[in-house]
Short mmCIF file of C-alpha atoms in Angstrom, two decimals:
data_model
loop_
_atom_site.label_atom_id
_atom_site.label_comp_id
_atom_site.label_asym_id
_atom_site.label_seq_id
_atom_site.Cartn_x
_atom_site.Cartn_y
_atom_site.Cartn_z
CA UNK A 1 8.50 42.46 -72.49
CA UNK A 2 6.21 39.55 -73.08
CA UNK A 3 2.95 39.32 -71.15
CA UNK A 4 3.34 35.54 -71.18
CA UNK A 5 6.41 34.77 -69.08
CA UNK A 6 8.55 31.65 -69.54
CA UNK A 7 7.15 30.98 -73.03
CA UNK A 8 3.75 29.66 -71.87
CA UNK A 9 1.71 30.77 -74.90
CA UNK A 10 -1.80 32.19 -74.79
CA UNK A 11 -4.67 29.84 -75.62
CA UNK A 12 -6.00 30.01 -79.18
CA UNK A 13 -8.40 32.90 -79.71
CA UNK A 14 -10.72 34.00 -82.49
CA UNK A 15 -9.26 36.85 -84.61
CA UNK A 16 -11.02 40.13 -84.00
CA UNK A 17 -11.71 40.66 -87.71
CA UNK A 18 -12.69 37.09 -88.39
CA UNK A 19 -9.88 36.74 -90.91
CA UNK A 20 -8.29 33.34 -90.57
CA UNK A 21 -5.21 34.65 -92.32
CA UNK A 22 -4.58 37.15 -89.53
CA UNK A 23 -4.48 34.67 -86.70
CA UNK A 24 -1.47 35.13 -84.53
CA UNK A 25 1.44 32.83 -85.27
CA UNK A 26 1.23 29.99 -82.76
CA UNK A 27 5.00 29.53 -82.91
CA UNK A 28 5.46 33.05 -81.53
CA UNK A 29 3.45 32.49 -78.39
CA UNK A 30 0.56 34.65 -79.57
CA UNK A 31 2.76 37.20 -81.33
CA UNK A 32 3.94 38.70 -78.07
CA UNK A 33 7.65 38.03 -78.32
CA UNK A 34 9.62 34.81 -78.13
CA UNK A 35 7.51 32.00 -76.80
CA UNK A 36 10.57 30.20 -75.54
CA UNK A 37 13.02 32.61 -73.86
CA UNK A 38 14.53 29.83 -71.73
CA UNK A 39 14.78 27.30 -74.52
CA UNK A 40 12.08 25.01 -73.15
CA UNK A 41 10.62 22.68 -75.74
CA UNK A 42 13.14 23.45 -78.45
CA UNK A 43 13.47 19.88 -79.64
CA UNK A 44 12.27 19.09 -83.18
CA UNK A 45 8.69 17.96 -83.14
CA UNK A 46 8.43 18.59 -79.42
CA UNK A 47 6.38 21.72 -79.67
CA UNK A 48 5.66 23.43 -76.38
CA UNK A 49 2.87 24.85 -74.35
CA UNK A 50 2.41 27.57 -76.96
CA UNK A 51 3.09 25.36 -79.97
CA UNK A 52 0.63 23.87 -82.47
CA UNK A 53 -1.82 21.64 -80.74
CA UNK A 54 -1.98 23.96 -77.76
CA UNK A 55 -5.73 23.35 -77.71
CA UNK A 56 -4.71 20.35 -75.62
CA UNK A 57 -1.23 21.02 -74.24
CA UNK A 58 -1.25 17.78 -72.25
CA UNK A 59 -1.81 15.77 -75.41
CA UNK A 60 1.70 16.49 -76.56
CA UNK A 61 3.13 15.47 -73.22
CA UNK A 62 1.09 12.32 -72.64
CA UNK A 63 -0.22 11.51 -76.12
CA UNK A 64 2.07 8.51 -76.49
CA UNK A 65 0.90 6.93 -73.27
CA UNK A 66 -1.69 4.24 -72.97
CA UNK A 67 -4.88 5.79 -71.56
CA UNK A 68 -4.67 3.36 -68.67
CA UNK A 69 -1.31 4.89 -67.70
CA UNK A 70 -2.51 8.49 -67.70
CA UNK A 71 -3.58 8.35 -64.07
CA UNK A 72 -0.16 7.18 -62.95
CA UNK A 73 1.51 9.79 -65.17
CA UNK A 74 -0.56 12.62 -63.72
CA UNK A 75 0.10 11.34 -60.21
CA UNK A 76 3.86 11.24 -60.80
CA UNK A 77 3.84 14.72 -62.37
CA UNK A 78 1.84 16.02 -59.44
CA UNK A 79 4.34 14.56 -56.98
CA UNK A 80 7.21 16.14 -58.87
CA UNK A 81 5.73 19.64 -59.03
CA UNK A 82 4.06 19.76 -55.61
CA UNK A 83 7.02 18.51 -53.58
CA UNK A 84 8.19 21.16 -51.12
CA UNK A 85 10.42 19.16 -48.81
CA UNK A 86 14.20 18.82 -48.63
CA UNK A 87 16.67 18.35 -51.47
CA UNK A 88 15.54 14.75 -52.07
CA UNK A 89 11.96 13.58 -52.42
CA UNK A 90 12.29 10.64 -50.04
CA UNK A 91 8.67 9.59 -50.43
CA UNK A 92 9.35 9.04 -54.11
CA UNK A 93 12.68 7.37 -53.30
CA UNK A 94 10.95 4.89 -51.02
CA UNK A 95 8.22 4.18 -53.57
CA UNK A 96 10.70 3.56 -56.40
CA UNK A 97 12.98 1.47 -54.19
CA UNK A 98 10.04 -0.76 -53.29
CA UNK A 99 9.05 -1.02 -56.95
CA UNK A 100 12.62 -1.94 -57.92
CA UNK A 101 12.71 -4.62 -55.22
CA UNK A 102 9.39 -6.03 -56.41
CA UNK A 103 10.76 -6.45 -59.94
CA UNK A 104 13.49 -8.78 -58.70
CA UNK A 105 17.17 -8.90 -59.60
CA UNK A 106 18.68 -9.32 -63.05
CA UNK A 107 19.12 -13.06 -62.48
CA UNK A 108 15.40 -13.42 -61.89
CA UNK A 109 15.49 -13.84 -58.10
CA UNK A 110 12.41 -12.28 -56.53
CA UNK A 111 12.06 -10.93 -53.02
CA UNK A 112 10.36 -13.22 -50.54
CA UNK A 113 8.92 -12.97 -47.07
CA UNK A 114 11.10 -14.42 -44.34
CA UNK A 115 9.67 -17.56 -42.74
CA UNK A 116 9.97 -18.64 -39.10
CA UNK A 117 12.66 -21.25 -39.84
CA UNK A 118 14.86 -18.66 -41.57
CA UNK A 119 14.45 -16.20 -38.71
CA UNK A 120 15.48 -18.89 -36.25
CA UNK A 121 18.48 -19.86 -38.38
CA UNK A 122 19.69 -16.25 -38.51
CA UNK A 123 19.27 -15.76 -34.76
CA UNK A 124 21.21 -18.94 -34.01
CA UNK A 125 23.97 -17.99 -36.48
CA UNK A 126 24.43 -14.55 -34.89
CA UNK A 127 24.41 -16.07 -31.40
CA UNK A 128 27.12 -18.57 -32.36
CA UNK A 129 29.10 -15.87 -34.18
CA UNK A 130 29.16 -13.73 -31.05
CA UNK A 131 30.55 -16.63 -29.04
CA UNK A 132 33.36 -17.15 -31.55
CA UNK A 133 34.15 -13.43 -31.65
CA UNK A 134 34.70 -13.33 -27.88
CA UNK A 135 38.08 -14.99 -28.49
CA UNK A 136 39.05 -12.68 -31.36
CA UNK A 137 38.33 -9.21 -29.97
CA UNK A 138 38.20 -7.41 -26.65
CA UNK A 139 35.08 -5.51 -27.71
CA UNK A 140 31.95 -7.10 -26.23
CA UNK A 141 28.85 -8.03 -28.18
CA UNK A 142 27.06 -5.12 -29.80
CA UNK A 143 23.99 -6.91 -31.12
CA UNK A 144 21.07 -6.73 -28.74
CA UNK A 145 18.94 -8.64 -31.22
CA UNK A 146 19.25 -10.52 -34.50
CA UNK A 147 16.70 -10.20 -37.30
CA UNK A 148 16.15 -11.68 -40.74
CA UNK A 149 14.98 -9.16 -43.33
CA UNK A 150 13.44 -9.39 -46.75
CA UNK A 151 14.77 -6.93 -49.32
CA UNK A 152 11.75 -4.69 -48.82
CA UNK A 153 12.35 -4.66 -45.06
CA UNK A 154 15.99 -3.71 -45.69
CA UNK A 155 14.83 -0.72 -47.74
CA UNK A 156 12.48 0.45 -44.99
CA UNK A 157 15.09 0.04 -42.25
CA UNK A 158 17.99 1.74 -44.02
CA UNK A 159 16.33 4.77 -45.66
CA UNK A 160 16.94 7.03 -42.60
CA UNK A 161 20.68 6.40 -42.89
CA UNK A 162 20.66 7.05 -46.63
CA UNK A 163 18.85 10.32 -45.98
CA UNK A 164 21.59 11.39 -43.59
CA UNK A 165 24.24 10.44 -46.15
CA UNK A 166 22.73 11.91 -49.31
CA UNK A 167 20.93 15.07 -48.14
CA UNK A 168 24.08 17.17 -47.50
CA UNK A 169 25.33 16.59 -51.05
CA UNK A 170 21.91 16.95 -52.69
CA UNK A 171 21.36 20.21 -50.79
CA UNK A 172 24.26 21.80 -52.63
CA UNK A 173 23.03 20.57 -55.99
CA UNK A 174 19.49 21.78 -55.28
CA UNK A 175 20.75 25.24 -54.41
CA UNK A 176 22.77 25.33 -57.63
CA UNK A 177 19.66 24.59 -59.68
CA UNK A 178 18.18 27.89 -58.55
CA UNK A 179 21.40 29.81 -59.17
CA UNK A 180 21.78 29.10 -62.88
CA UNK A 181 19.53 32.03 -63.83
CA UNK A 182 20.98 35.56 -63.74
CA UNK A 183 20.40 37.29 -60.41
CA UNK A 184 18.24 40.03 -61.93
CA UNK A 185 15.90 37.37 -63.34
CA UNK A 186 15.58 35.21 -60.25
CA UNK A 187 12.92 37.40 -58.58
CA UNK A 188 10.47 37.16 -61.44
CA UNK A 189 11.41 33.56 -62.15
CA UNK A 190 10.46 32.42 -58.66
CA UNK A 191 7.78 29.94 -59.74
CA UNK A 192 10.13 28.46 -62.32
CA UNK A 193 12.93 28.08 -59.79
CA UNK A 194 10.52 26.43 -57.36
CA UNK A 195 9.40 24.03 -60.07
CA UNK A 196 13.01 23.22 -60.97
CA UNK A 197 13.89 22.48 -57.36
CA UNK A 198 10.79 20.33 -56.96
CA UNK A 199 11.72 18.41 -60.06
CA UNK A 200 15.32 18.18 -58.88
CA UNK A 201 14.15 16.67 -55.59
CA UNK A 202 12.00 14.22 -57.51
CA UNK A 203 14.81 13.30 -59.89
CA UNK A 204 17.20 12.74 -57.00
CA UNK A 205 14.51 10.71 -55.25
CA UNK A 206 14.04 8.63 -58.37
CA UNK A 207 17.75 7.93 -58.77
CA UNK A 208 18.38 7.25 -55.08
CA UNK A 209 15.31 5.03 -54.90
CA UNK A 210 16.43 3.00 -57.87
CA UNK A 211 19.95 2.63 -56.47
CA UNK A 212 18.71 1.60 -53.02
CA UNK A 213 16.33 -0.88 -54.64
CA UNK A 214 19.15 -2.43 -56.67
CA UNK A 215 21.44 -2.50 -53.64
CA UNK A 216 18.71 -4.31 -51.69
CA UNK A 217 19.12 -7.16 -54.18
CA UNK A 218 22.86 -7.44 -53.43
CA UNK A 219 23.45 -6.86 -49.72
CA UNK A 220 23.51 -9.70 -47.22
CA UNK A 221 23.28 -7.60 -44.04
CA UNK A 222 22.95 -4.10 -42.63
CA UNK A 223 26.67 -3.21 -42.70
CA UNK A 224 27.79 -4.43 -46.12
CA UNK A 225 29.22 -1.08 -47.26
CA UNK A 226 31.07 -0.47 -44.00
CA UNK A 227 28.50 1.99 -42.64
CA UNK A 228 25.84 1.28 -40.00
CA UNK A 229 22.72 1.56 -42.16
CA UNK A 230 20.28 -0.20 -39.83
CA UNK A 231 19.03 0.54 -36.31
CA UNK A 232 21.72 0.49 -33.63
CA UNK A 233 22.30 -2.83 -31.89
CA UNK A 234 20.31 -4.88 -34.39
CA UNK A 235 22.25 -7.46 -36.40
CA UNK A 236 20.42 -8.19 -39.64
CA UNK A 237 20.85 -10.72 -42.44
CA UNK A 238 18.89 -11.20 -45.67
CA UNK A 239 18.24 -14.94 -46.25
CA UNK A 240 17.21 -14.59 -49.91
CA UNK A 241 20.45 -12.76 -50.75
CA UNK A 242 22.59 -15.11 -48.66
CA UNK A 243 21.27 -18.01 -50.70
CA UNK A 244 22.06 -16.19 -53.96
CA UNK A 245 25.52 -15.24 -52.67
CA UNK A 246 26.48 -18.82 -51.84
CA UNK A 247 24.84 -20.45 -54.85
CA UNK A 248 27.99 -21.23 -56.88
CA UNK A 249 30.62 -21.25 -54.12
CA UNK A 250 30.49 -24.96 -53.32
CA UNK A 251 30.05 -24.14 -49.62
CA UNK A 252 27.20 -25.34 -47.47
CA UNK A 253 24.43 -22.86 -46.79
CA UNK A 254 24.98 -23.09 -43.03
CA UNK A 255 28.67 -22.17 -43.35
CA UNK A 256 27.91 -19.24 -45.64
CA UNK A 257 25.27 -17.94 -43.24
CA UNK A 258 27.59 -18.34 -40.25
CA UNK A 259 30.50 -16.57 -41.92
CA UNK A 260 28.29 -13.65 -42.92
CA UNK A 261 26.85 -13.57 -39.40
CA UNK A 262 30.42 -13.24 -38.08
CA UNK A 263 30.95 -10.17 -40.26
CA UNK A 264 27.65 -8.61 -39.25
CA UNK A 265 28.26 -9.27 -35.55
CA UNK A 266 31.82 -7.87 -35.78
CA UNK A 267 30.55 -4.66 -37.35
CA UNK A 268 27.93 -4.37 -34.63
CA UNK A 269 30.60 -4.68 -31.91
CA UNK A 270 32.70 -1.97 -33.47
CA UNK A 271 29.91 0.56 -33.97
CA UNK A 272 28.36 -0.15 -30.56
CA UNK A 273 31.56 0.27 -28.53
CA UNK A 274 33.38 2.95 -30.52
CA UNK A 275 30.84 5.75 -29.96
CA UNK A 276 32.61 8.35 -32.10
CA UNK A 277 32.95 6.11 -35.17
CA UNK A 278 29.53 6.61 -36.73
CA UNK A 279 29.67 10.39 -36.48
CA UNK A 280 33.24 10.29 -37.78
CA UNK A 281 32.18 8.46 -40.95
CA UNK A 282 29.02 10.44 -41.56
CA UNK A 283 30.86 13.66 -40.71
CA UNK A 284 33.39 12.90 -43.45
CA UNK A 285 30.51 12.70 -45.93
CA UNK A 286 29.12 16.02 -44.67
CA UNK A 287 32.57 17.61 -44.85
CA UNK A 288 32.81 16.42 -48.41
CA UNK A 289 29.44 18.01 -49.16
CA UNK A 290 30.53 21.37 -47.74
CA UNK A 291 33.34 21.54 -50.29
CA UNK A 292 31.24 20.46 -53.24
CA UNK A 293 31.33 22.60 -56.37
CA UNK A 294 28.57 22.05 -58.88
CA UNK A 295 29.48 22.54 -62.54
CA UNK A 296 27.00 25.35 -63.22
CA UNK A 297 28.06 25.62 -66.87
CA UNK A 298 26.83 22.09 -67.52
CA UNK A 299 23.76 22.72 -65.40
CA UNK A 300 22.91 25.86 -67.39
CA UNK A 301 23.19 23.85 -70.58
CA UNK A 302 20.76 21.24 -69.26
CA UNK A 303 18.29 23.87 -68.00
CA UNK A 304 18.50 25.83 -71.24
CA UNK A 305 17.61 22.77 -73.30
CA UNK A 306 15.16 21.26 -70.84
CA UNK A 307 11.95 20.08 -72.47
CA UNK A 308 8.84 19.70 -70.26
CA UNK A 309 7.69 16.90 -72.56
CA UNK A 310 10.89 14.99 -71.80
CA UNK A 311 11.41 15.15 -68.02
CA UNK A 312 13.68 12.10 -68.27
CA UNK A 313 16.28 14.45 -69.76
CA UNK A 314 17.12 15.89 -66.35
CA UNK A 315 17.12 12.42 -64.84
CA UNK A 316 19.56 11.24 -67.52
CA UNK A 317 21.80 14.21 -66.74
CA UNK A 318 21.87 13.21 -63.10
CA UNK A 319 22.64 9.61 -63.97
CA UNK A 320 25.49 10.61 -66.27
CA UNK A 321 27.23 12.59 -63.55
CA UNK A 322 26.06 16.03 -64.64
CA UNK A 323 26.41 17.19 -61.03
CA UNK A 324 29.61 15.35 -60.27
CA UNK A 325 31.53 17.85 -58.13
CA UNK A 326 34.91 19.31 -58.94
CA UNK A 327 37.98 18.36 -56.95
CA UNK A 328 38.85 20.84 -54.22
CA UNK A 329 41.34 20.55 -51.34
CA UNK A 330 38.48 20.34 -48.84
CA UNK A 331 36.78 17.56 -50.79
CA UNK A 332 40.00 15.64 -51.27
CA UNK A 333 40.79 15.80 -47.56
CA UNK A 334 37.28 14.70 -46.57
CA UNK A 335 37.26 11.94 -49.17
CA UNK A 336 40.68 10.68 -48.05
CA UNK A 337 39.49 10.68 -44.43
CA UNK A 338 36.37 8.74 -45.38
CA UNK A 339 38.22 6.21 -47.54
CA UNK A 340 40.83 5.60 -44.85
CA UNK A 341 38.18 5.19 -42.15
CA UNK A 342 36.20 2.74 -44.31
CA UNK A 343 39.36 0.75 -45.03
CA UNK A 344 40.22 0.59 -41.31
CA UNK A 345 36.70 -0.55 -40.39
CA UNK A 346 36.60 -3.21 -43.10
CA UNK A 347 40.18 -4.26 -42.45
CA UNK A 348 39.53 -4.72 -38.74
CA UNK A 349 36.38 -6.74 -39.42
CA UNK A 350 38.24 -8.84 -42.00
CA UNK A 351 41.10 -9.59 -39.59
CA UNK A 352 38.86 -10.32 -36.60
CA UNK A 353 36.45 -12.53 -38.54
CA UNK A 354 39.31 -14.48 -40.10
CA UNK A 355 40.84 -15.09 -36.68
CA UNK A 356 37.50 -16.37 -35.39
CA UNK A 357 36.57 -18.45 -38.45
CA UNK A 358 39.88 -19.93 -39.58
CA UNK A 359 40.14 -22.59 -36.81
CA UNK A 360 36.47 -23.53 -37.11
CA UNK A 361 35.35 -23.29 -40.76
CA UNK A 362 37.06 -25.19 -43.55
CA UNK A 363 35.72 -22.66 -46.07
CA UNK A 364 37.00 -19.57 -44.19
CA UNK A 365 39.75 -18.75 -46.70
CA UNK A 366 37.50 -19.12 -49.75
CA UNK A 367 34.71 -17.03 -48.24
CA UNK A 368 37.17 -14.36 -47.15
CA UNK A 369 38.60 -13.97 -50.64
CA UNK A 370 35.15 -13.91 -52.23
CA UNK A 371 34.01 -11.11 -49.96
CA UNK A 372 37.22 -9.16 -50.46
CA UNK A 373 36.78 -9.21 -54.21
CA UNK A 374 33.11 -8.35 -53.89
CA UNK A 375 33.82 -5.32 -51.72
CA UNK A 376 36.75 -4.16 -53.84
CA UNK A 377 34.86 -4.25 -57.13
CA UNK A 378 31.58 -2.75 -55.94
CA UNK A 379 28.24 -3.35 -57.63
CA UNK A 380 26.11 -1.33 -60.03
CA UNK A 381 24.26 0.33 -57.17
CA UNK A 382 27.48 1.58 -55.58
CA UNK A 383 28.57 2.90 -58.98
CA UNK A 384 25.25 4.73 -59.26
CA UNK A 385 25.84 6.43 -55.92
CA UNK A 386 29.37 7.32 -57.01
CA UNK A 387 27.93 9.02 -60.09
CA UNK A 388 25.19 10.80 -58.17
CA UNK A 389 27.08 12.14 -55.18
CA UNK A 390 30.69 11.60 -56.19
CA UNK A 391 31.41 9.13 -53.39
CA UNK A 392 32.51 5.53 -53.73
CA UNK A 393 31.39 3.90 -50.51
CA UNK A 394 33.87 1.07 -50.60
CA UNK A 395 37.38 0.72 -49.14
CA UNK A 396 40.09 0.82 -51.76
CA UNK A 397 42.78 -0.37 -49.35
CA UNK A 398 41.05 -3.21 -47.58
CA UNK A 399 43.94 -5.66 -47.92
CA UNK A 400 46.50 -3.14 -46.62
CA UNK A 401 44.32 -2.35 -43.61
CA UNK A 402 43.70 -6.02 -42.88
CA UNK A 403 47.44 -6.76 -42.91
CA UNK A 404 48.09 -3.83 -40.57
CA UNK A 405 45.49 -5.02 -38.04
CA UNK A 406 46.86 -8.57 -38.20
CA UNK A 407 50.39 -7.28 -37.58
CA UNK A 408 49.13 -5.22 -34.65
CA UNK A 409 47.55 -8.36 -33.18
CA UNK A 410 50.86 -10.21 -33.40
CA UNK A 411 52.83 -7.31 -31.92
CA UNK A 412 50.49 -6.00 -29.21
CA UNK A 413 47.84 -8.66 -28.74
CA UNK A 414 44.09 -8.34 -29.10
CA UNK A 415 43.72 -5.79 -26.30
CA UNK A 416 46.51 -3.57 -27.62
CA UNK A 417 45.10 -3.67 -31.11
CA UNK A 418 41.54 -2.83 -30.10
CA UNK A 419 42.70 -0.07 -27.74
CA UNK A 420 43.50 2.05 -30.81
CA UNK A 421 39.75 2.59 -31.32
CA UNK A 422 39.66 4.67 -28.13
CA UNK A 423 40.21 7.89 -30.08
CA UNK A 424 40.35 8.77 -33.80
CA UNK A 425 43.79 10.36 -33.38
CA UNK A 426 45.20 6.99 -32.32
CA UNK A 427 44.14 5.22 -35.51
CA UNK A 428 46.49 4.54 -38.40
CA UNK A 429 46.49 7.11 -41.19
CA UNK A 430 46.64 6.67 -44.96
CA UNK A 431 50.43 6.97 -44.80
CA UNK A 432 50.51 4.27 -42.12
CA UNK A 433 48.82 1.92 -44.56
CA UNK A 434 51.84 2.48 -46.81
CA UNK A 435 54.21 1.56 -43.97
CA UNK A 436 52.35 -0.82 -41.63
CA UNK A 437 55.54 -2.09 -39.97
CA UNK A 438 56.55 1.44 -39.06
CA UNK A 439 53.20 2.03 -37.38
CA UNK A 440 53.14 -1.32 -35.60
CA UNK A 441 56.52 -0.82 -33.98
CA UNK A 442 56.22 2.91 -33.41
CA UNK A 443 56.46 3.92 -29.77
CA UNK A 444 53.01 4.85 -28.55
CA UNK A 445 52.22 7.90 -26.46
CA UNK A 446 51.44 7.33 -22.81
CA UNK A 447 48.11 8.98 -22.04
CA UNK A 448 48.05 8.03 -18.35
CA UNK A 449 49.56 11.34 -17.20
CA UNK A 450 47.10 13.28 -19.37
CA UNK A 451 44.19 11.35 -17.89
CA UNK A 452 45.53 12.08 -14.39
CA UNK A 453 45.81 15.80 -15.11
CA UNK A 454 42.30 15.96 -16.56
CA UNK A 455 40.95 14.16 -13.52
CA UNK A 456 42.64 16.59 -11.17
CA UNK A 457 41.40 19.58 -13.16
CA UNK A 458 37.85 18.25 -13.02
CA UNK A 459 38.09 17.90 -9.23
CA UNK A 460 39.57 21.36 -8.75
CA UNK A 461 43.09 20.11 -8.03
CA UNK A 462 46.28 21.00 -9.81
CA UNK A 463 48.98 18.84 -11.22
CA UNK A 464 52.23 19.14 -13.04
CA UNK A 465 52.36 19.29 -16.80
CA UNK A 466 52.13 15.72 -18.09
CA UNK A 467 54.97 14.11 -19.93
CA UNK A 468 53.45 12.19 -22.84
CA UNK A 469 56.81 10.97 -24.01
CA UNK A 470 58.13 7.64 -22.88
CA UNK A 471 61.59 8.63 -21.65
CA UNK A 472 64.41 6.19 -21.83
CA UNK A 473 65.27 5.14 -18.26
CA UNK A 474 68.46 6.69 -17.07
CA UNK A 475 68.33 9.54 -19.62
CA UNK A 476 68.25 13.05 -18.24
CA UNK A 477 65.65 15.16 -19.98
CA UNK A 478 68.03 18.14 -19.78
CA UNK A 479 70.34 16.39 -22.22
CA UNK A 480 67.70 15.91 -24.89
CA UNK A 481 69.33 18.48 -27.18
CA UNK A 482 72.84 17.14 -26.78
CA UNK A 483 74.58 14.41 -28.65
#
């Protein structure tokens, strides 16, 4: 076998007999077998580490760069190859997200520091929103503080939540990158596998960072996608994005800010006082990741044609959905659970905010419809995440869920509606969204006997088996099986 593994050719050497004609063929990696057993550098004109010009192997890789950019190029390459952390290089993700934010949005709006007057305006809007929401929901305020963020501050504050969301999926992809080589070759290809995983972490970091940076130019708060991305109990709004959002709506800036504050404050109430909800949503993402199946055939094709002089090739593969997982029953179930939960969260917020805003804001209907369309269509950043991790973090059935919550309010009142958040098993399901009237008027189980039994068991007492069925008065339970 070759003494130069992975096709890294020997440096040029003087022929022993001084005959120029007997120099070893540089295309053969020094004449010691194929210089390119893994197909690296097979592109026309790309050469390779053992190709012509190997006197300066970095010249081929960086020759087209401006000398002033070489330092940055070496630094980025060093970060890619030296990374030994988790499946995503989050340091690189943060750096690229900040760079994306600094470039501004496509419409030319740049990020800006938040001034004292804007901070005060946001605090007052959230305070007023909480007062209005007291009449629309039985859940108390969940915002201990209200803050105004720049886009860069949003990136910093939400990266921990993105890490929790993305890592489980990226972990499976990272493992697959080391499994594309035959098992008998993995032991001796250890350094190569390590390099591939490091580059995979960097590529994921690059893509996630870019998507988070783009999303920072779109969001107006910390709960825009239906998930609690910011610190618990902290309602946050982004003044620069609120201004861009309301630019062509024909609605005063104060009304736009107040309506968005209502949505942010409603989300905060829900996540603060439904303690299982956050773990339920994030657990659905993790359950989805456990069932992920990476298309190793496509991955092998990318690895086999990977060119070290063109590291963007792997990044392009990621962006084009190269690692988009296959559909499995486990994934479908987890995805359905996540989509339904997101729809219920957004539908509840939509219904509650509309009830609070409709009597007080003349623009309530117009703002509601604008936000519904915005959430339903998703933006380029959400589409990027859908390509990367196969998840569309937006509710597809927002309107159905909103109608169901509104019907529940009419039938059971605010307290009866909000009581359904006491346990995930009490919430409407995807099929209930198809038949909201059936769910609204369905007889609910009585949990009082179960609570009594659990209390007696905890205190060492004993009780009779609870009857969770609401029996019809005057009906003998013995006759249940008779006509």
